[in-house]
Coordinates of C-alpha atoms and ligand atoms in Angstrom, one line a residue:
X1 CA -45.0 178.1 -16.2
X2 CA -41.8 179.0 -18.9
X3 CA -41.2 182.1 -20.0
X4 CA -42.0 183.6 -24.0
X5 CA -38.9 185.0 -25.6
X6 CA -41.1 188.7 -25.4
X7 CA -41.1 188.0 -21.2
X8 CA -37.4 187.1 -21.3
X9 CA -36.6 190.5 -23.2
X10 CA -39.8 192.3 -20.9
X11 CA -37.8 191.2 -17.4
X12 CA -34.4 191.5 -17.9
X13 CA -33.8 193.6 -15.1
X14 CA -35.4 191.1 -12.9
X15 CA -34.0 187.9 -14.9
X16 CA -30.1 189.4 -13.8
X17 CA -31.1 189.7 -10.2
X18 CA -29.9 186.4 -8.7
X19 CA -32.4 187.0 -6.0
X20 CA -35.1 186.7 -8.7
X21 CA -33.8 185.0 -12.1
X22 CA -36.4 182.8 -14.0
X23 CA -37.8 181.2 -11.2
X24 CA -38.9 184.0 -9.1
X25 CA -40.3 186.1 -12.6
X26 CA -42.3 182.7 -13.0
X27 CA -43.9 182.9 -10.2
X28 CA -44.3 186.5 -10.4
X29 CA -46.4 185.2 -14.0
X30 CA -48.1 182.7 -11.6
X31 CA -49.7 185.2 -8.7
X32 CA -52.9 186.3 -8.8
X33 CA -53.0 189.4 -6.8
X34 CA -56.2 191.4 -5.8
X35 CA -56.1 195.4 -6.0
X36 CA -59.1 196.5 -3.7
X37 CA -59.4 200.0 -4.2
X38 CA -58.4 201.6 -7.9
X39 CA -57.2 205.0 -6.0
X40 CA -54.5 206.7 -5.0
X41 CA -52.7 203.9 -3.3
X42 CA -54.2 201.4 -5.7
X43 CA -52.8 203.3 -8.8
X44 CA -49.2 203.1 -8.3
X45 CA -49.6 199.4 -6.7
X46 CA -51.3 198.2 -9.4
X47 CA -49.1 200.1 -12.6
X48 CA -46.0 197.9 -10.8
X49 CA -47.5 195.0 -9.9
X50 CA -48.8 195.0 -13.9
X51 CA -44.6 196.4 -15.0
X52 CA -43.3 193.5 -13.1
X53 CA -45.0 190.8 -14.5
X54 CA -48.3 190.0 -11.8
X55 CA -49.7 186.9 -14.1
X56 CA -53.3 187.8 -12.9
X57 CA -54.0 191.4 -11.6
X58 CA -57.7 191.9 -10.2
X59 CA -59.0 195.7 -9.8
X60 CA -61.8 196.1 -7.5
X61 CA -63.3 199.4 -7.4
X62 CA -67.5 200.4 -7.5
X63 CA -66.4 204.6 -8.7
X64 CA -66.2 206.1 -11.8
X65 CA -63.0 208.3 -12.3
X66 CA -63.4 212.2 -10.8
X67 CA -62.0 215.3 -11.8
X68 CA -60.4 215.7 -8.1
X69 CA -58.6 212.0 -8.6
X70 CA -56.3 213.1 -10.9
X71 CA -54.2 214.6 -8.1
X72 CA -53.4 211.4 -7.2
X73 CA -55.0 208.6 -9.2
X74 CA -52.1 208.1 -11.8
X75 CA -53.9 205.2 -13.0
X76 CA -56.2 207.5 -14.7
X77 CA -56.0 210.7 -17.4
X78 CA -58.2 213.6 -17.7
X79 CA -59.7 211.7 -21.0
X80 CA -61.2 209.2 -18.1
X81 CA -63.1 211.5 -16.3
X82 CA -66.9 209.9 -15.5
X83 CA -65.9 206.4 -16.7
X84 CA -66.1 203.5 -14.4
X85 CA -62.7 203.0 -12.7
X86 CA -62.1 199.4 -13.3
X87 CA -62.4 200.0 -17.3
X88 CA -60.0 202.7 -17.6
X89 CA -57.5 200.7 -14.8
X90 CA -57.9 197.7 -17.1
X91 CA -57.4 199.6 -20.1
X92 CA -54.2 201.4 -18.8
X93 CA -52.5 198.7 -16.9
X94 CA -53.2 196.2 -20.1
X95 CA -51.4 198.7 -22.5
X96 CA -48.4 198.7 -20.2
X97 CA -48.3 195.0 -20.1
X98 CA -50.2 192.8 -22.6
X99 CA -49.0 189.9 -21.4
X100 CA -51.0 189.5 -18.3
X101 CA -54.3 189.3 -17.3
X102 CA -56.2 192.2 -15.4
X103 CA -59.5 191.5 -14.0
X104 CA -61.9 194.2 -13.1
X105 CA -64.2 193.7 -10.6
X106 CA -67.0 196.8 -10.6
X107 CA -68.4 196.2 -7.1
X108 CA -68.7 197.1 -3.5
X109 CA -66.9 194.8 -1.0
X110 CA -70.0 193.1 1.4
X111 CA -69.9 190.1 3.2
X112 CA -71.9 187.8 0.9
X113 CA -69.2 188.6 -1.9
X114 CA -66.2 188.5 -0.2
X115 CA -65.6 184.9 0.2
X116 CA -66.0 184.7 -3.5
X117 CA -63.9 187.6 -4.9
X118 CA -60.8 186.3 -2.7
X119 CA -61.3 182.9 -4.0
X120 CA -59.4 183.5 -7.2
X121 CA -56.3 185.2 -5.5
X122 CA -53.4 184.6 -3.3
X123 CA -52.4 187.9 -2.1
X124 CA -54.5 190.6 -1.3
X125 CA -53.7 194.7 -1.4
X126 CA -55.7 196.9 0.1
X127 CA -56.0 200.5 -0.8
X128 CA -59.5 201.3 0.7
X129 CA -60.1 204.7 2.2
X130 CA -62.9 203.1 4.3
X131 CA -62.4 201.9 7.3
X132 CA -65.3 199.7 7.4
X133 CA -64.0 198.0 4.1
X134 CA -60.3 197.9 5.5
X135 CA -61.9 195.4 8.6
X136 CA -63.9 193.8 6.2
X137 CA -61.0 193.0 4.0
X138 CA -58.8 192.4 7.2
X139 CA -61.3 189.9 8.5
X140 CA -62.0 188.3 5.2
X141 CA -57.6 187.4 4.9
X142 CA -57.6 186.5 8.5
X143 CA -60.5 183.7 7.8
X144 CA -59.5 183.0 4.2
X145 CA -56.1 182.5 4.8
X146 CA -54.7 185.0 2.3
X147 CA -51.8 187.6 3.3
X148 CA -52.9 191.2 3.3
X149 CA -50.6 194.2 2.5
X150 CA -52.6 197.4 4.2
X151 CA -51.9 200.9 3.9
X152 CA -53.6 203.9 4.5
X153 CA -52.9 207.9 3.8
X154 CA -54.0 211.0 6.0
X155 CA -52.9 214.3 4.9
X156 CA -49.3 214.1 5.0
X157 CA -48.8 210.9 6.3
X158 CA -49.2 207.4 6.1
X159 CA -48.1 203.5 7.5
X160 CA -48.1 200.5 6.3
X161 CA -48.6 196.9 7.3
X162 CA -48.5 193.3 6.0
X163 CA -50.0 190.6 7.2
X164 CA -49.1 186.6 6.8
X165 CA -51.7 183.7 8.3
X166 CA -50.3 182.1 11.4
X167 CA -47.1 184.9 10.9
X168 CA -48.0 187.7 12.9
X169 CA -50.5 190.3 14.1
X170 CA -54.1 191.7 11.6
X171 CA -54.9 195.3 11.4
X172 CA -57.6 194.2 14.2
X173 CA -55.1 193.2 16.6
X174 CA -53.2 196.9 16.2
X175 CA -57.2 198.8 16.0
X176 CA -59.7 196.6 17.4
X177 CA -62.5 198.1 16.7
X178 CA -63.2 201.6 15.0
X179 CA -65.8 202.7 12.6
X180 CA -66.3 205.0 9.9
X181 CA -65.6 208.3 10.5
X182 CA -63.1 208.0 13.1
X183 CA -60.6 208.1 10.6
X184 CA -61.4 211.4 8.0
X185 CA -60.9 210.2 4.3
X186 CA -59.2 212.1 1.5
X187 CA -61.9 214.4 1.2
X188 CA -62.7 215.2 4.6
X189 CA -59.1 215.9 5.1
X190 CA -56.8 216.0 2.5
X191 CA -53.9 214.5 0.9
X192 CA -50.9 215.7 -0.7
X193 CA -51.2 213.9 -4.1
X194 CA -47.8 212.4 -3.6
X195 CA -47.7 210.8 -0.6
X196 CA -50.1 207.9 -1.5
X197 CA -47.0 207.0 -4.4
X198 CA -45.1 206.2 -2.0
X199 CA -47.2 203.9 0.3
X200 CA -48.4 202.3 -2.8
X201 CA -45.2 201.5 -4.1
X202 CA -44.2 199.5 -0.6
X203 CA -47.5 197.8 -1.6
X204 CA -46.5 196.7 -4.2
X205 CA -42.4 196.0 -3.1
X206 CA -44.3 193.6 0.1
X207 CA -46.6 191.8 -2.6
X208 CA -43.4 191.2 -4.6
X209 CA -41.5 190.5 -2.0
X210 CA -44.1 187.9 -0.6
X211 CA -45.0 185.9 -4.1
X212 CA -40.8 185.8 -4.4
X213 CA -40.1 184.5 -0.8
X214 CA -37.4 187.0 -0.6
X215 CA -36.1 189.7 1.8
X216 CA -38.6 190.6 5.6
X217 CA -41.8 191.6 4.9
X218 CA -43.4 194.4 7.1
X219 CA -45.1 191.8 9.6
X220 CA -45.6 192.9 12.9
X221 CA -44.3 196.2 11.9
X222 CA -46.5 199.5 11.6
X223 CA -44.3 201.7 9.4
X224 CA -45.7 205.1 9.4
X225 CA -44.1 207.7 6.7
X226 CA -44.2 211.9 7.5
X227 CA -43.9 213.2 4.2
X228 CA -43.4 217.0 5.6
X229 CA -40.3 215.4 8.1
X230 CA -39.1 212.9 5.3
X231 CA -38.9 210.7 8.0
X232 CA -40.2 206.8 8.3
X233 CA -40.8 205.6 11.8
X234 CA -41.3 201.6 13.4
X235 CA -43.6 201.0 15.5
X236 CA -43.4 196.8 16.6
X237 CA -47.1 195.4 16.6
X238 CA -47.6 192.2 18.5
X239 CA -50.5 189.7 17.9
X240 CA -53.5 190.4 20.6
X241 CA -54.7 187.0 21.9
X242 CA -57.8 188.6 22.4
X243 CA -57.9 189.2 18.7
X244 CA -61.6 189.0 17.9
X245 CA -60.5 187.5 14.2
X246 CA -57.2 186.0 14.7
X247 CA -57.0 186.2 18.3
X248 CA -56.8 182.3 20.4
X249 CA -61.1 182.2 20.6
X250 CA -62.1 184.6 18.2
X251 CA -65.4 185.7 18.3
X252 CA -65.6 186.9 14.7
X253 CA -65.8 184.0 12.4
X254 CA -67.1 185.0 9.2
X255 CA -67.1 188.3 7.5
X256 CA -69.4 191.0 8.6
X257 CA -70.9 193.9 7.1
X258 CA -70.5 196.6 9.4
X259 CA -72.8 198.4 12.0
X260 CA -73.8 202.0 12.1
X261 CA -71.3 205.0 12.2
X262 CA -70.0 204.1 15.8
X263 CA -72.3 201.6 16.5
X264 CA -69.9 198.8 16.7
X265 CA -67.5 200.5 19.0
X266 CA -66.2 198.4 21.1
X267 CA -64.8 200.2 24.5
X268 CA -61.5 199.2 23.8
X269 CA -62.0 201.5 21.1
X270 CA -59.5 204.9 20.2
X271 CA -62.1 207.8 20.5
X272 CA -61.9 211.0 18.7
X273 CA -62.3 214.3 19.8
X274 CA -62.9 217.2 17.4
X275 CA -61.0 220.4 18.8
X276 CA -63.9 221.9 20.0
X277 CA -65.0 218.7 21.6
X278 CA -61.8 218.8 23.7
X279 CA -62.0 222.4 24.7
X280 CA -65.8 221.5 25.8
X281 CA -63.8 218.4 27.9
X282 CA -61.4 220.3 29.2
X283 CA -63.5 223.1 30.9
X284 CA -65.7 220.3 32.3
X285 CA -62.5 218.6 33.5
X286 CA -59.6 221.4 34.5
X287 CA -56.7 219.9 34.8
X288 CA -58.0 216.7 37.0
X289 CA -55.2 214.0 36.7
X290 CA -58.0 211.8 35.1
X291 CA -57.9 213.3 31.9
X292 CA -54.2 213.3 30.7
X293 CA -52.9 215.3 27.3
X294 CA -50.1 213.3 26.1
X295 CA -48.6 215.8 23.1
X296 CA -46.3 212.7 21.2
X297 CA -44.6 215.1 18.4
X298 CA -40.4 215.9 19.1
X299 CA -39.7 218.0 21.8
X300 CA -38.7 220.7 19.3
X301 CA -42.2 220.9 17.9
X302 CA -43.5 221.0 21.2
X303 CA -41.3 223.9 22.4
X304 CA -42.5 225.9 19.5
X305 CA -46.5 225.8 21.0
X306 CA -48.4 223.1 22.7
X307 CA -51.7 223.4 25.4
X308 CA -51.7 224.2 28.5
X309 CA -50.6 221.5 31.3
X310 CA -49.4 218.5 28.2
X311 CA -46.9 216.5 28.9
X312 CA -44.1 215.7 26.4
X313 CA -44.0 212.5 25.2
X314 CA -42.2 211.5 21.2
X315 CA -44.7 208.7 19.9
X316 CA -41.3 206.5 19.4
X317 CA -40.7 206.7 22.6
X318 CA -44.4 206.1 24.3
X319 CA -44.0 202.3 24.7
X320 CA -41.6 202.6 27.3
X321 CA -42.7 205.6 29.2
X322 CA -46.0 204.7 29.2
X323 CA -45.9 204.8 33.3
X324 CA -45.7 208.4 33.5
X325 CA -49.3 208.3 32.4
X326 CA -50.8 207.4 35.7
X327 CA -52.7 204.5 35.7
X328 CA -56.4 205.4 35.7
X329 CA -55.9 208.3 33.6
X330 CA -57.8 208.7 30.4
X331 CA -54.8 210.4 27.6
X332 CA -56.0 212.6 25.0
X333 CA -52.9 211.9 22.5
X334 CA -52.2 215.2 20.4
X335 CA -49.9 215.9 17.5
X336 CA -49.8 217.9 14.5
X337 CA -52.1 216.6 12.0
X338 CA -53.5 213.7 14.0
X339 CA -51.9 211.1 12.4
X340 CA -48.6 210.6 15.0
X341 CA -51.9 210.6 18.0
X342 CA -53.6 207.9 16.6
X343 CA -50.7 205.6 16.5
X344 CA -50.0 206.5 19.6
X345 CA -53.5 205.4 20.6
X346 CA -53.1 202.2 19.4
X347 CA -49.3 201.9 21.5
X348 CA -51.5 202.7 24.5
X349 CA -54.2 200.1 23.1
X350 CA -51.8 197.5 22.9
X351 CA -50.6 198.3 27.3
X352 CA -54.1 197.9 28.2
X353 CA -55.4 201.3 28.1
X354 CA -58.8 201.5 27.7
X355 CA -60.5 204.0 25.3
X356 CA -57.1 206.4 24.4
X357 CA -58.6 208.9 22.4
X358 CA -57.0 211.5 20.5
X359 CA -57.3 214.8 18.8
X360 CA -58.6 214.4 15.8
X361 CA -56.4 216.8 12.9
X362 CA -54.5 217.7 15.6
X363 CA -53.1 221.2 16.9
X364 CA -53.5 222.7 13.4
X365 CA -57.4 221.7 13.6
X366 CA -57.1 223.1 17.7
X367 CA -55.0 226.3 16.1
X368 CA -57.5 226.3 13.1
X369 CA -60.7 226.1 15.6
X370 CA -60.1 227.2 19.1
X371 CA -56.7 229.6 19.4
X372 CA -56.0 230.8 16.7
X373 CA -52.8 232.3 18.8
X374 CA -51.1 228.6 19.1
X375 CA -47.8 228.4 17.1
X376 CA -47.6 225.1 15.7
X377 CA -44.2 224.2 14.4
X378 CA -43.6 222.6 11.0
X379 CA -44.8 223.7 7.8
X380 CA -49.2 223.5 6.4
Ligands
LIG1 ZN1 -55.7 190.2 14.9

């Protein structure tokens, strides 16, 4: 596939990189990438995938554009308001580039379409704030064969993950099972309107990076982001072999839709406890050694304020002190928003713990709901 004289003058920037050249923006005109989610991580990752030069861009999104978006939805303008995502995405990413081809798909991810949908692409992002799409989507690369670059926002935070057949570890491998609700979407919780530009945009730097062959993707890396600390954090994920999708005998061959809110929990599942829900477990269990609160922010946010009788232990460093949780303990993970616990509950996951759970929002949803006389150190 050559290059026009217009694409020559379009990519120059990438045409003098000798890591890209010609070749490379050739077979950036060559990739089909699929967008699920037109959102607030699908709005920057699509705007660059379209500015570099993606040949053929699908959209998929089911919403029309809200008022509340527009916080975070670049993709969109107030003028968009009540029209159907895909249109106004298609519209906007076809005015920045008119040489490529942007395909809007205006439906909701299920197993009977899935197989289809993926069928004209080679890459797949997903920006979904649902968690029962995001193991739909997961399962659906894993069985397909197509490499999946994940991310998902909470709040102030967020990770990141790719994933490459026969390369390295699925989303299912790092949570193996959760279901909706577990994780609170943008609504629920919140999100400061930034800090899904910048998940979005590694997104779209892994898809590039993939269709190019150049640089290490994130595989079998979580990176996680804390937009309030500035600070981006590793966490290594390994492949389960009792992966129920890409696991040695999985047991999950073909895309599923998924069961009821918590129905499909499997017991190797993270649990979540609202703040009142662990004040309630707490006074049925006082300080037993079989209920264990493991607080995993930095020391010095645990100095500030922390509950009574946690133990101190930085989520970077839970891997390899995971022994001074005593073995048949059950760990509540806590942190500050919730975000920092959960990875942490898929660390403990990974070592064979079963059911981890964690405090869901964390101490400023324990400050917020139960003691209102807990300091909690950082800013919100
Ligand atoms: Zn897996």
């Amino acid at each position: 596939m050559s290059l026009t004289p217009a694409e020559l003058a379009r990519y120059h920037r990438h045409l003098v990189l000798d890591e890209i050249g010609v070749a490379g923006q050739q077979k950036l005109k060559s990739a089909r990438v699929l967008v699920i989610g037109a959102g607030g991580l699908g709005s920057p990752a699509a705007l660059y995938l379209a500015a570099a030069g993606i040949g053929t861009l699908g959209i998929l999104d089911c919403d029309r554009v809200e008022v509340s978006n527009l916080q975070r939805q670049v993709l969109f303008g107030t003028g968009d308001v009540a029209r159907l995502k895909v249109d106004a995405a298609r519209e906007r990413l076809e005015s920045l580039n008119p040489q490529i081809s942007v395909v809007a798909h205006a439906v909701e991810l299920r197993a009977a379409n899935v197989r289809a949908v993926l069928s004209d692409y080679d890459l797949v992002l997903d920006g979904t704030d649902r968690l029962s799409t995001r193991y739909l989507v997961n399962d659906a690369c894993v069985i397909f064969g197509k490499p999946l670059v994940a991310a998902a926002i909470h709040r102030f935070e967020g990770q990141a993950m790719t994933y490459v057949p026969g390369r390295g570890p699925c989303y299912r491998c790092l949570f193996p099972e959760a279901a909706d609700g577990v994780v609170p979407n943008c609504a629920e919780a919140g999100v400061l309107g930034v800090l899904p530009g910048v998940l979005g945009a590694i997104q779209a730097t892994e898809a590039v990076k993939l269709i190019l062959g150049i640089g290490e993707p994130l595989i079998g890396r979580l990176l996680t982001y804390d937009a309030l600390d500035m600070r981006f954090t590793e966490f290594p994920v390994e492949r389960r072999r009792d992966c129920a999708v890409c696991g040695d005998r999985p047991t999950i061959t073909a895309p599923r839709d998924p069961e009821g809110p918590f129905g499909a929990a499997a017991p190797d599942s993270v649990r979540r406890l609202t703040a009142t829900g662990l004040r309630a477990l707490l006074d049925q269990h006082p300080r037993t050694h079989s209920l264990v609160l493991v607080d995993v922010r930095e020391p010095r946010e645990f100095v500030t304020g922390h509950l009574e009788g946690a133990i101190n232990i930085p989520v970077a460093e839970l891997q390899q002190r995971l022994v001074e949780i005593a073995p048949q303990a059950s760990p509540v993970f806590i942190c500050r928003s919730g975000s920092r616990s959960l990875a942490a509950c898929a660390v403990a996951l990974r070592a064979g713990i079963a059911a981890p759970a964690h405090l869901e929002g964390g101490l400023l949803a324990w400050a917020s709901e139960v003691d209102p006389t807990l300091a909690v150190a950082g800013a919100g």
